[in-house]
């Protein structure tokens, strides 16, 4: 096996908390909310004004006791300030971390949860997944042609394989060949693993061939 590798994250598949959420962006107009939802998912550029400033839990769910260090809200990846250090010195390309200015609230929109949070935009695409060698894939429609990354419960290291072009360029990207996938370069993923956050980021090693 090649010594080269990158990492794939199942955050878009498995990082959603088991509750409904509201984001300020979704109440500012259909065009803006739709733009953000699909832009981050597809690795497109997202302008600062089109990123969430605050979020609150849906009223039909129990109060939030504790949030994980990173999670997904409607394709809005959210990162706690406590773990934001793993992004230091990484080449995020057209992506970035931007503070959620007002924070995250309980459903009554008054009680703010402790800590600061960031909106994580990916902003980059590469086409490097080798589907024939990849086992960590699934089709939502058996007759369809679109492949999706498997959920974290079915993933293991080395179940997604990429070409050597994955080693070039930025440290974070999505791959349209395998939807719901989020890739991190070797040094980015290694920093997350070294920080003890591999499971929090739903991270799996990908061999490069």
Coordinates of C-alpha atoms in Angstrom, one line a residue:
X1 CA 0.0 0.0 0.0
X2 CA 1.2 3.5 -0.8
X3 CA 2.6 5.5 2.2
X4 CA 0.7 8.5 0.9
X5 CA -2.8 9.2 2.2
X6 CA -5.4 11.9 2.8
X7 CA -8.5 11.8 5.0
X8 CA -12.2 11.7 4.3
X9 CA -14.8 13.0 6.8
X10 CA -18.4 11.8 7.1
X11 CA -19.5 15.0 8.8
X12 CA -22.0 15.8 6.0
X13 CA -23.4 12.3 6.4
X14 CA -23.2 11.7 10.1
X15 CA -22.5 15.0 11.9
X16 CA -26.1 16.2 12.1
X17 CA -27.4 16.3 15.6
X18 CA -30.6 14.4 16.4
X19 CA -32.7 17.5 16.6
X20 CA -34.1 20.2 14.3
X21 CA -32.4 23.6 14.1
X22 CA -33.1 27.1 12.9
X23 CA -30.5 29.4 11.3
X24 CA -30.9 33.2 10.9
X25 CA -30.0 32.8 7.2
X26 CA -33.2 30.8 6.6
X27 CA -35.4 33.7 7.6
X28 CA -33.7 36.3 5.5
X29 CA -35.0 35.1 2.2
X30 CA -35.3 31.9 0.2
X31 CA -32.5 32.8 -2.3
X32 CA -29.9 33.3 0.4
X33 CA -30.7 30.2 2.3
X34 CA -30.7 28.0 -0.8
X35 CA -27.5 29.5 -2.0
X36 CA -25.7 28.7 1.3
X37 CA -27.1 25.2 1.6
X38 CA -25.9 24.0 -1.8
X39 CA -22.7 26.1 -2.0
X40 CA -21.0 24.6 1.1
X41 CA -22.2 21.1 0.2
X42 CA -20.7 21.4 -3.4
X43 CA -17.5 23.2 -2.4
X44 CA -18.4 26.5 -3.8
X45 CA -17.5 30.0 -2.6
X46 CA -19.8 31.4 0.1
X47 CA -19.7 35.2 0.7
X48 CA -19.4 36.3 4.3
X49 CA -22.9 37.9 4.2
X50 CA -24.3 34.6 3.1
X51 CA -23.1 32.7 6.2
X52 CA -25.0 32.1 9.4
X53 CA -24.6 34.6 12.3
X54 CA -26.5 32.6 14.9
X55 CA -28.6 29.4 15.3
X56 CA -31.2 28.1 17.8
X57 CA -32.7 24.8 18.6
X58 CA -36.2 23.9 17.4
X59 CA -38.8 24.3 20.1
X60 CA -40.1 20.7 19.8
X61 CA -36.9 19.2 21.2
X62 CA -35.5 19.1 24.7
X63 CA -33.0 21.8 25.8
X64 CA -29.4 21.4 24.7
X65 CA -27.1 20.2 27.4
X66 CA -23.8 20.0 25.5
X67 CA -22.7 20.4 21.9
X68 CA -20.0 18.3 20.2
X69 CA -16.9 20.2 19.0
X70 CA -17.9 20.0 15.4
X71 CA -21.3 19.3 13.8
X72 CA -23.6 19.9 10.8
X73 CA -26.7 22.1 10.8
X74 CA -28.3 22.0 7.3
X75 CA -24.9 21.8 5.6
X76 CA -23.6 24.6 7.8
X77 CA -20.6 23.0 9.4
X78 CA -20.1 24.5 12.9
X79 CA -16.8 24.3 14.8
X80 CA -16.3 25.1 18.5
X81 CA -13.6 27.6 19.3
X82 CA -12.1 25.0 21.7
X83 CA -11.0 22.9 18.7
X84 CA -10.4 25.6 16.1
X85 CA -6.6 25.4 16.7
X86 CA -6.5 22.4 14.4
X87 CA -7.2 24.8 11.5
X88 CA -4.1 26.9 12.2
X89 CA -1.6 27.1 9.3
X90 CA -3.8 24.9 7.0
X91 CA -4.4 26.0 3.4
X92 CA -8.2 26.4 3.4
X93 CA -8.2 27.9 -0.2
X94 CA -11.5 29.6 -0.9
X95 CA -12.9 28.2 2.4
X96 CA -12.5 29.6 5.9
X97 CA -13.7 29.7 9.5
X98 CA -15.8 32.7 10.3
X99 CA -17.2 33.5 13.8
X100 CA -20.9 33.1 14.3
X101 CA -21.2 36.6 15.7
X102 CA -24.2 36.0 17.9
X103 CA -23.7 32.4 18.8
X104 CA -26.0 29.4 19.4
X105 CA -29.1 29.5 21.5
X106 CA -31.7 27.4 23.2
X107 CA -35.1 27.3 21.5
X108 CA -36.4 30.4 23.2
X109 CA -33.6 32.4 21.5
X110 CA -32.6 34.0 24.8
X111 CA -30.3 31.5 26.6
X112 CA -27.0 31.4 24.8
X113 CA -24.9 28.3 25.0
X114 CA -21.4 28.7 26.5
X115 CA -18.5 29.1 24.1
X116 CA -17.9 30.6 20.7
X117 CA -18.6 28.9 17.4
X118 CA -17.4 29.3 13.9
X119 CA -19.1 28.7 10.5
X120 CA -16.8 26.3 8.5
X121 CA -17.0 26.8 4.8
X122 CA -15.1 24.3 2.5
X123 CA -15.0 26.4 -0.7
X124 CA -12.9 24.0 -2.8
X125 CA -13.4 21.0 -5.1
X126 CA -11.2 18.3 -6.4
X127 CA -12.1 15.2 -8.5
X128 CA -9.8 12.5 -7.2
X129 CA -12.0 9.6 -5.9
X130 CA -11.3 6.3 -7.6
X131 CA -14.7 4.7 -7.6
X132 CA -13.7 1.3 -8.7
X133 CA -11.3 0.9 -5.8
X134 CA -13.6 2.6 -3.3
X135 CA -15.8 0.4 -1.1
X136 CA -17.2 3.2 1.1
X137 CA -19.9 4.3 -1.3
X138 CA -23.6 3.8 -1.8
X139 CA -26.4 4.8 -4.1
X140 CA -29.6 6.3 -2.7
X141 CA -31.3 5.2 -5.9
X142 CA -30.2 1.7 -7.1
X143 CA -31.0 2.8 -10.6
X144 CA -29.2 6.1 -10.3
X145 CA -25.7 7.1 -11.3
X146 CA -24.8 9.2 -8.3
X147 CA -22.6 7.8 -5.6
X148 CA -22.7 9.0 -2.0
X149 CA -20.3 8.5 0.8
X150 CA -21.5 5.8 3.3
X151 CA -22.5 6.9 6.8
X152 CA -20.0 6.7 9.6
X153 CA -21.5 3.5 11.0
X154 CA -20.4 1.7 7.8
X155 CA -17.0 3.4 7.2
X156 CA -13.5 2.2 8.1
X157 CA -10.0 3.4 7.2
X158 CA -9.0 2.8 3.6
X159 CA -12.6 2.3 2.3
X160 CA -12.2 5.4 0.1
X161 CA -9.3 5.5 -2.4
X162 CA -8.1 8.6 -4.2
X163 CA -5.6 9.4 -7.0
X164 CA -2.3 11.2 -6.5
X165 CA -3.8 14.5 -7.6
X166 CA -5.4 14.6 -4.1
X167 CA -1.9 15.5 -2.8
X168 CA -1.9 18.8 -4.8
X169 CA -3.3 22.1 -3.7
X170 CA -5.5 23.0 -0.8
X171 CA -6.0 21.1 2.5
X172 CA -9.8 20.8 2.3
X173 CA -12.2 20.0 -0.5
X174 CA -15.3 18.1 -1.6
X175 CA -15.4 15.7 -4.4
X176 CA -18.4 15.7 -6.7
X177 CA -17.6 12.1 -7.7
X178 CA -18.6 11.0 -4.2
X179 CA -21.3 13.2 -2.8
X180 CA -21.6 14.0 0.9
X181 CA -17.8 13.5 1.2
X182 CA -15.4 16.0 2.8
X183 CA -11.7 15.5 2.3
X184 CA -8.8 16.8 4.3
X185 CA -5.2 16.8 3.3
X186 CA -2.7 14.6 5.2
X187 CA -1.4 17.3 7.5
X188 CA -4.8 18.6 8.3
X189 CA -6.2 15.2 9.1
X190 CA -3.1 14.3 11.1
X191 CA -3.5 17.4 13.2
X192 CA -7.1 16.4 14.0
X193 CA -6.0 12.9 14.9
X194 CA -3.1 14.1 17.1
X195 CA -5.6 16.4 18.9
X196 CA -7.7 13.4 19.8
X197 CA -10.6 14.5 17.6
X198 CA -10.7 11.7 14.9
X199 CA -14.1 10.4 16.0
X200 CA -15.5 13.9 16.5
X201 CA -14.7 14.8 12.9
X202 CA -15.8 11.3 11.6
X203 CA -12.4 10.9 10.0
X204 CA -11.1 8.0 7.9
X205 CA -7.8 7.5 6.2
X206 CA -7.8 7.3 2.4
X207 CA -4.9 5.6 0.6
X208 CA -3.4 7.4 -2.4
X209 CA -2.6 5.3 -5.5

